[in-house]
mmCIF file of C-alpha atoms in Angstrom:
data_model
loop_
_atom_site.group_PDB
_atom_site.id
_atom_site.type_symbol
_atom_site.label_atom_id
_atom_site.label_comp_id
_atom_site.label_asym_id
_atom_site.label_seq_id
_atom_site.Cartn_x
_atom_site.Cartn_y
_atom_site.Cartn_z
ATOM 1 C CA MET A 164 0.000 0.000 0.000
ATOM 2 C CA THR A 165 1.476 3.313 -1.047
ATOM 3 C CA PRO A 166 1.790 6.295 1.327
ATOM 4 C CA ARG A 167 -0.737 8.175 -0.840
ATOM 5 C CA THR A 168 -3.319 5.368 -0.367
ATOM 6 C CA VAL A 169 -2.784 5.364 3.417
ATOM 7 C CA MET A 170 -3.346 9.119 3.575
ATOM 8 C CA THR A 171 -6.556 8.810 1.530
ATOM 9 C CA ILE A 172 -8.005 6.081 3.779
ATOM 10 C CA GLY A 173 -7.108 8.089 6.871
ATOM 11 C CA ALA A 174 -8.861 11.155 5.505
ATOM 12 C CA VAL A 175 -12.045 9.186 4.745
ATOM 13 C CA ALA A 176 -12.084 7.645 8.250
ATOM 14 C CA LEU A 177 -11.665 11.056 9.850
ATOM 15 C CA ALA A 178 -14.530 12.452 7.766
ATOM 16 C CA LEU A 179 -16.823 9.612 8.849
ATOM 17 C CA VAL A 180 -16.089 10.335 12.515
ATOM 18 C CA VAL A 181 -16.321 14.097 12.622
ATOM 19 C CA GLY A 182 -18.134 14.982 9.426
ATOM 20 C CA ASN A 183 -21.491 15.290 11.227
ATOM 21 C CA GLY A 184 -20.106 17.839 13.681
ATOM 22 C CA GLN A 185 -20.411 15.580 16.751
ATOM 23 C CA ALA A 186 -17.741 15.131 19.395
ATOM 24 C CA VAL A 187 -15.610 12.063 18.886
ATOM 25 C CA ASP A 188 -14.919 11.285 22.540
ATOM 26 C CA HIS A 189 -17.472 9.209 24.480
ATOM 27 C CA TRP A 190 -16.893 8.116 28.056
ATOM 28 C CA SER A 191 -18.641 5.598 30.246
ATOM 29 C CA GLY A 192 -21.645 7.146 31.996
ATOM 30 C CA GLN A 193 -22.458 9.756 29.355
ATOM 31 C CA ASP A 194 -25.658 7.960 28.335
ATOM 32 C CA ALA A 195 -26.956 8.185 31.917
ATOM 33 C CA ASP A 196 -26.023 11.866 32.065
ATOM 34 C CA ARG A 197 -27.934 12.552 28.877
ATOM 35 C CA ALA A 198 -30.962 10.631 30.148
ATOM 36 C CA ALA A 199 -30.977 12.723 33.318
ATOM 37 C CA ALA A 200 -30.583 15.908 31.295
ATOM 38 C CA ALA A 201 -33.620 14.905 29.248
ATOM 39 C CA GLU A 202 -35.863 14.956 32.328
ATOM 40 C CA PRO A 203 -38.337 17.888 32.412
ATOM 41 C CA THR A 204 -36.719 21.092 33.622
ATOM 42 C CA ALA A 205 -37.478 24.779 33.309
ATOM 43 C CA SER A 206 -37.086 25.800 29.699
ATOM 44 C CA ALA A 207 -38.039 28.809 27.639
ATOM 45 C CA THR A 208 -39.351 26.477 24.947
ATOM 46 C CA ARG A 209 -41.837 24.694 27.226
ATOM 47 C CA THR A 210 -44.755 27.061 26.851
ATOM 48 C CA ALA A 211 -47.272 24.456 28.042
ATOM 49 C CA ASP A 212 -45.731 24.488 31.547
ATOM 50 C CA PRO A 213 -44.444 28.030 32.068
ATOM 51 C CA VAL A 214 -43.208 27.558 35.643
ATOM 52 C CA PRO A 215 -42.101 23.925 36.034
ATOM 53 C CA THR A 216 -39.856 23.376 39.043
ATOM 54 C CA TRP A 217 -39.333 19.652 38.631
ATOM 55 C CA ARG A 218 -35.875 18.159 38.861
ATOM 56 C CA PRO A 219 -35.116 14.456 38.500
ATOM 57 C CA VAL A 220 -35.428 12.483 41.725
ATOM 58 C CA SER A 221 -34.654 8.804 42.147
ATOM 59 C CA SER A 222 -37.175 6.164 43.103
ATOM 60 C CA GLY A 223 -35.023 5.357 46.129
ATOM 61 C CA ALA A 224 -35.277 8.928 47.378
ATOM 62 C CA LEU A 225 -39.047 8.959 46.915
ATOM 63 C CA LYS A 226 -39.343 5.699 48.878
ATOM 64 C CA SER A 227 -37.868 7.516 51.875
ATOM 65 C CA VAL A 228 -40.605 10.201 51.936
ATOM 66 C CA ASP A 229 -42.424 10.177 55.281
ATOM 67 C CA ALA A 230 -44.139 13.582 55.243
ATOM 68 C CA VAL A 231 -45.948 15.778 52.743
ATOM 69 C CA GLU A 232 -46.607 19.467 53.417
ATOM 70 C CA LEU A 233 -49.136 21.460 51.404
ATOM 71 C CA ARG A 234 -48.028 25.057 50.993
ATOM 72 C CA ALA A 235 -49.795 27.926 49.288
ATOM 73 C CA GLU A 236 -48.212 27.346 45.871
ATOM 74 C CA SER A 237 -46.256 24.107 46.177
ATOM 75 C CA ILE A 238 -46.110 20.660 47.747
ATOM 76 C CA VAL A 239 -43.015 19.674 49.744
ATOM 77 C CA PHE A 240 -41.984 16.021 50.145
ATOM 78 C CA ARG A 241 -39.714 15.276 53.097
ATOM 79 C CA SER A 242 -37.756 12.473 54.688
ATOM 80 C CA ASP A 243 -37.134 13.303 58.352
ATOM 81 C CA ASP A 244 -36.072 16.966 58.196
ATOM 82 C CA HIS A 245 -34.634 16.667 54.695
ATOM 83 C CA THR A 246 -36.528 17.971 51.657
ATOM 84 C CA VAL A 247 -36.580 15.237 49.028
ATOM 85 C CA THR A 248 -38.330 17.264 46.325
ATOM 86 C CA THR A 249 -40.769 20.123 45.835
ATOM 87 C CA VAL A 250 -43.368 20.388 43.077
ATOM 88 C CA SER A 251 -45.067 23.550 41.907
ATOM 89 C CA MET A 252 -48.851 23.699 41.839
ATOM 90 C CA ARG A 253 -48.445 25.387 38.468
ATOM 91 C CA ASP A 254 -47.264 22.031 37.096
ATOM 92 C CA ALA A 255 -50.059 19.461 37.150
ATOM 93 C CA LYS A 256 -48.179 16.760 35.254
ATOM 94 C CA HIS A 257 -45.354 16.411 37.742
ATOM 95 C CA THR A 258 -47.499 16.996 40.820
ATOM 96 C CA VAL A 259 -49.575 13.951 39.893
ATOM 97 C CA SER A 260 -46.529 11.999 38.690
ATOM 98 C CA VAL A 261 -44.638 12.334 41.981
ATOM 99 C CA LEU A 262 -47.702 11.371 44.015
ATOM 100 C CA ASN A 263 -48.228 8.343 41.766
ATOM 101 C CA ARG A 264 -44.637 7.228 42.298
ATOM 102 C CA ILE A 265 -44.935 7.536 46.078
ATOM 103 C CA LEU A 266 -48.547 6.516 46.716
ATOM 104 C CA GLY A 267 -49.405 4.259 43.781
ATOM 105 C CA THR A 268 -52.303 4.392 41.361
ATOM 106 C CA PRO A 269 -55.099 6.722 42.525
ATOM 107 C CA ALA A 270 -58.839 6.542 42.096
ATOM 108 C CA ARG A 271 -59.668 8.864 39.205
ATOM 109 C CA THR A 272 -62.841 10.680 38.271
ATOM 110 C CA GLN A 273 -63.826 13.384 35.853
ATOM 111 C CA THR A 274 -64.889 16.327 37.971
ATOM 112 C CA ALA A 275 -67.526 18.820 36.967
ATOM 113 C CA VAL A 276 -67.309 22.518 37.790
ATOM 114 C CA GLY A 277 -67.357 23.105 41.550
ATOM 115 C CA ASP A 278 -67.301 19.460 42.642
ATOM 116 C CA ALA A 279 -63.767 19.499 44.083
ATOM 117 C CA GLY A 280 -64.031 22.763 45.982
ATOM 118 C CA ARG A 281 -65.097 26.354 45.810
ATOM 119 C CA CYS A 282 -65.286 27.433 42.147
ATOM 120 C CA VAL A 283 -63.127 24.613 40.771
ATOM 121 C CA PRO A 284 -63.352 24.267 36.991
ATOM 122 C CA ALA A 285 -63.658 20.982 35.129
ATOM 123 C CA SER A 286 -60.810 18.627 35.969
ATOM 124 C CA THR A 287 -59.496 15.111 36.266
ATOM 125 C CA THR A 288 -59.453 14.322 39.971
ATOM 126 C CA SER A 289 -57.012 11.836 41.502
ATOM 127 C CA THR A 290 -57.520 10.614 45.075
ATOM 128 C CA TRP A 291 -55.044 8.535 47.075
ATOM 129 C CA GLY A 292 -56.381 6.543 50.023
ATOM 130 C CA GLY A 293 -59.228 8.975 50.602
ATOM 131 C CA ALA A 294 -56.562 11.231 52.119
ATOM 132 C CA ILE A 295 -55.234 13.566 49.436
ATOM 133 C CA ARG A 296 -57.116 14.763 46.373
ATOM 134 C CA VAL A 297 -55.629 16.585 43.398
ATOM 135 C CA ALA A 298 -57.794 18.097 40.689
ATOM 136 C CA ALA A 299 -55.725 18.641 37.540
ATOM 137 C CA LEU A 300 -57.582 21.502 35.897
ATOM 138 C CA ALA A 301 -58.770 21.289 32.324
ATOM 139 C CA GLU A 302 -57.812 24.962 32.014
ATOM 140 C CA PRO A 303 -55.330 26.831 34.242
ATOM 141 C CA GLY A 304 -56.878 28.836 37.063
ATOM 142 C CA THR A 305 -56.706 32.583 36.735
ATOM 143 C CA ALA A 306 -54.124 32.585 39.544
ATOM 144 C CA GLY A 307 -51.846 30.450 37.382
ATOM 145 C CA ASN A 308 -52.471 27.239 39.325
ATOM 146 C CA ARG A 309 -52.962 24.057 37.347
ATOM 147 C CA VAL A 310 -54.079 21.924 40.283
ATOM 148 C CA GLU A 311 -56.418 22.244 43.254
ATOM 149 C CA VAL A 312 -55.240 20.214 46.259
ATOM 150 C CA ARG A 313 -57.298 19.044 49.234
ATOM 151 C CA VAL A 314 -55.913 17.118 52.209
ATOM 152 C CA LEU A 315 -58.666 15.119 53.911
ATOM 153 C CA ARG A 316 -56.791 13.048 56.528
ATOM 154 C CA ASP A 317 -53.698 13.363 58.676
ATOM 155 C CA HIS A 318 -51.832 10.547 56.929
ATOM 156 C CA VAL A 319 -51.808 8.281 53.894
ATOM 157 C CA ARG A 320 -50.148 4.947 53.118
ATOM 158 C CA SER A 321 -47.374 4.756 50.546
ATOM 159 C CA ARG A 322 -47.470 2.153 47.802
ATOM 160 C CA LEU A 323 -45.190 0.072 50.062
ATOM 161 C CA GLY A 324 -47.468 0.458 53.089
ATOM 162 C CA ALA A 325 -45.448 3.051 55.005
ATOM 163 C CA VAL A 326 -47.256 5.835 56.884
ATOM 164 C CA ILE A 327 -46.790 9.301 55.357
ATOM 165 C CA GLU A 328 -47.850 12.285 57.461
ATOM 166 C CA LEU A 329 -49.930 14.967 55.720
ATOM 167 C CA SER A 330 -49.959 18.563 56.896
ATOM 168 C CA GLY A 331 -50.301 22.192 55.968
ATOM 169 C CA PRO A 332 -47.992 25.048 56.962
ATOM 170 C CA ASP A 333 -46.575 24.968 60.506
ATOM 171 C CA GLY A 334 -47.487 21.305 60.857
ATOM 172 C CA VAL A 335 -51.278 21.821 61.017
ATOM 173 C CA GLN A 336 -53.079 18.534 60.312
ATOM 174 C CA VAL A 337 -56.620 17.312 59.775
ATOM 175 C CA GLY A 338 -58.037 16.585 63.245
ATOM 176 C CA ASP A 339 -56.076 19.346 64.979
ATOM 177 C CA ASP A 340 -57.808 21.888 67.181
ATOM 178 C CA VAL A 341 -57.023 25.375 65.850
ATOM 179 C CA SER A 342 -59.099 27.431 68.276
ATOM 180 C CA ASP A 343 -56.063 29.477 69.291
ATOM 181 C CA GLN A 344 -55.159 30.218 65.658
ATOM 182 C CA ILE A 345 -58.758 31.249 64.945
ATOM 183 C CA ASP A 346 -58.812 33.572 67.965
ATOM 184 C CA ASP A 347 -55.435 35.107 67.085
ATOM 185 C CA ALA A 348 -56.028 35.509 63.331
ATOM 186 C CA PRO A 349 -56.953 38.923 61.904
ATOM 187 C CA ALA A 350 -60.534 39.206 60.665
ATOM 188 C CA SER A 351 -59.259 39.208 57.081
ATOM 189 C CA ASP A 352 -57.805 35.688 57.518
ATOM 190 C CA ARG A 353 -60.839 33.974 59.015
ATOM 191 C CA GLU A 354 -64.450 33.598 57.979
ATOM 192 C CA SER A 355 -67.353 32.081 59.896
ATOM 193 C CA LEU A 356 -69.145 29.473 57.800
ATOM 194 C CA GLY A 357 -71.396 28.150 60.556
ATOM 195 C CA SER A 358 -74.289 29.293 62.683
ATOM 196 C CA ASP A 359 -75.049 29.775 66.370
ATOM 197 C CA ASP A 360 -75.891 26.079 66.631
ATOM 198 C CA ALA A 361 -72.955 24.761 64.614
ATOM 199 C CA GLN A 362 -69.726 26.694 64.477
ATOM 200 C CA ALA A 363 -67.483 26.299 61.451
ATOM 201 C CA TRP A 364 -64.618 28.363 60.098
ATOM 202 C CA GLN A 365 -62.329 28.912 57.187
ATOM 203 C CA LEU A 366 -58.882 30.006 58.349
ATOM 204 C CA LEU A 367 -56.139 31.208 56.022
ATOM 205 C CA LEU A 368 -52.817 29.682 57.068
ATOM 206 C CA GLN A 369 -50.503 31.002 54.372
ATOM 207 C CA ARG A 370 -51.045 33.533 51.616
ATOM 208 C CA GLY A 371 -50.098 32.865 48.023
ATOM 209 C CA TRP A 372 -51.026 33.411 44.385
ATOM 210 C CA THR A 373 -50.454 37.158 44.627
ATOM 211 C CA ASP A 374 -49.534 39.693 41.972
ATOM 212 C CA ASP A 375 -48.126 42.815 43.570
ATOM 213 C CA SER A 376 -47.539 44.482 40.227
ATOM 214 C CA ASP A 377 -51.142 44.776 39.087
ATOM 215 C CA HIS A 378 -53.889 45.551 41.579
ATOM 216 C CA ASP A 379 -56.461 45.989 38.824
ATOM 217 C CA GLY A 380 -55.750 42.492 37.550
ATOM 218 C CA ASP A 381 -55.709 40.666 40.869
ATOM 219 C CA ARG A 382 -55.640 36.977 40.217
ATOM 220 C CA GLY A 383 -57.872 34.458 41.927
ATOM 221 C CA THR A 384 -58.762 30.837 41.532
ATOM 222 C CA GLY A 385 -61.698 29.800 39.416
ATOM 223 C CA GLY A 386 -62.655 33.354 38.578
ATOM 224 C CA HIS A 387 -62.250 34.905 42.022
ATOM 225 C CA HIS A 388 -61.129 38.513 42.027
ATOM 226 C CA GLY A 389 -58.457 39.684 44.396
ATOM 227 C CA THR A 390 -55.796 37.489 45.915
ATOM 228 C CA GLU A 391 -53.723 40.113 47.653
ATOM 229 C CA GLY A 392 -56.067 42.369 49.551
ATOM 230 C CA ASP A 393 -56.355 42.228 53.321
ATOM 231 C CA GLY A 394 -60.074 41.574 53.237
ATOM 232 C CA ALA A 395 -60.991 44.998 54.577
ATOM 233 C CA ASN A 396 -61.586 46.395 51.097
ATOM 234 C CA GLY A 397 -63.496 43.363 49.885
ATOM 235 C CA ASP A 398 -60.706 42.027 47.694
ATOM 236 C CA GLY A 399 -60.352 38.856 49.729
ATOM 237 C CA ALA A 400 -57.189 36.767 49.955
ATOM 238 C CA ASN A 401 -55.949 33.449 48.625
ATOM 239 C CA GLY A 402 -53.544 30.728 49.681
ATOM 240 C CA VAL A 403 -53.705 27.560 51.759
ATOM 241 C CA SER A 404 -56.653 27.440 54.163
ATOM 242 C CA VAL A 405 -58.321 25.035 56.558
ATOM 243 C CA LEU A 406 -62.000 24.318 56.987
ATOM 244 C CA THR A 407 -63.188 23.392 60.460
ATOM 245 C CA ASP A 408 -66.068 21.729 62.276
ATOM 246 C CA ASP A 409 -66.252 23.936 65.346
ATOM 247 C CA SER A 410 -62.488 24.420 65.777
ATOM 248 C CA THR A 411 -61.340 20.998 64.504
ATOM 249 C CA VAL A 412 -59.676 20.911 61.090
ATOM 250 C CA THR A 413 -61.566 18.815 58.552
ATOM 251 C CA VAL A 414 -59.921 19.909 55.272
ATOM 252 C CA ILE A 415 -56.689 21.626 54.255
ATOM 253 C CA GLY A 416 -56.726 23.095 50.765
ATOM 254 C CA SER A 417 -54.870 25.270 48.289
ATOM 255 C CA PRO A 418 -55.677 27.426 46.462
ATOM 256 C CA MET A 419 -58.606 28.176 48.760
ATOM 257 C CA PRO A 420 -59.672 31.844 48.635
ATOM 258 C CA ILE A 421 -61.197 33.498 51.687
ATOM 259 C CA ARG A 422 -63.693 36.362 51.618
ATOM 260 C CA PRO A 423 -63.784 36.536 47.821
ATOM 261 C CA ALA A 424 -65.449 39.630 46.395
ATOM 262 C CA ARG A 425 -66.948 37.836 43.411
ATOM 263 C CA GLY A 426 -68.681 34.519 42.886
ATOM 264 C CA CYS A 427 -67.873 32.009 40.207
#
């Protein structure tokens, strides 16, 4: 073989390797890195989910979850005092996906307007163990939320049978007595829903879904106007609230507006 032939073959081989513009080096583990990078993350091109907060989390980490806290605009999954992952309530797909991975397959129903809570639009409702209910909205709420969440018990069983504690902000759980919180809350953060014979309350635990930049366009859930007022001017407020029977918590929910100025 002549030197000219060797040079020609070498040139062809080099063109086959790098002619498509790809890097020629490939190390063990790169495939796994690329798979992880392909998991849903915040991206300017993902217009369907404008505020996704999801980051990949292993099945092993999710198996360790022993507590779930409902906040005004997110759900926090914990193991002991460690936060395993947090999902945004503006991201229905991954909210339901994480709960499925931890709790197993839910009971699902198609929910008509208002069935899953105050002014909830049409949705697909998933319920795990009769304890936590997530309505994935057919259309985003005007606050920007894509789910409505209701906690109905103080715990739920994981798909492996482990007990997972369910709470709202500051550790408030279904079954707790919140008489002190009701007495201490400003009038704007509590609303009597009962009568002289049967006391019942809605108590706002944590505000959320606000828009400080546009008071004329206050956002609310399911058509409610005003998520950032203090209640004194009739704007109402929004966030995570509890409903009570007397002073005992029966439901924790978010978004759950209090003292809304407008109906559905």
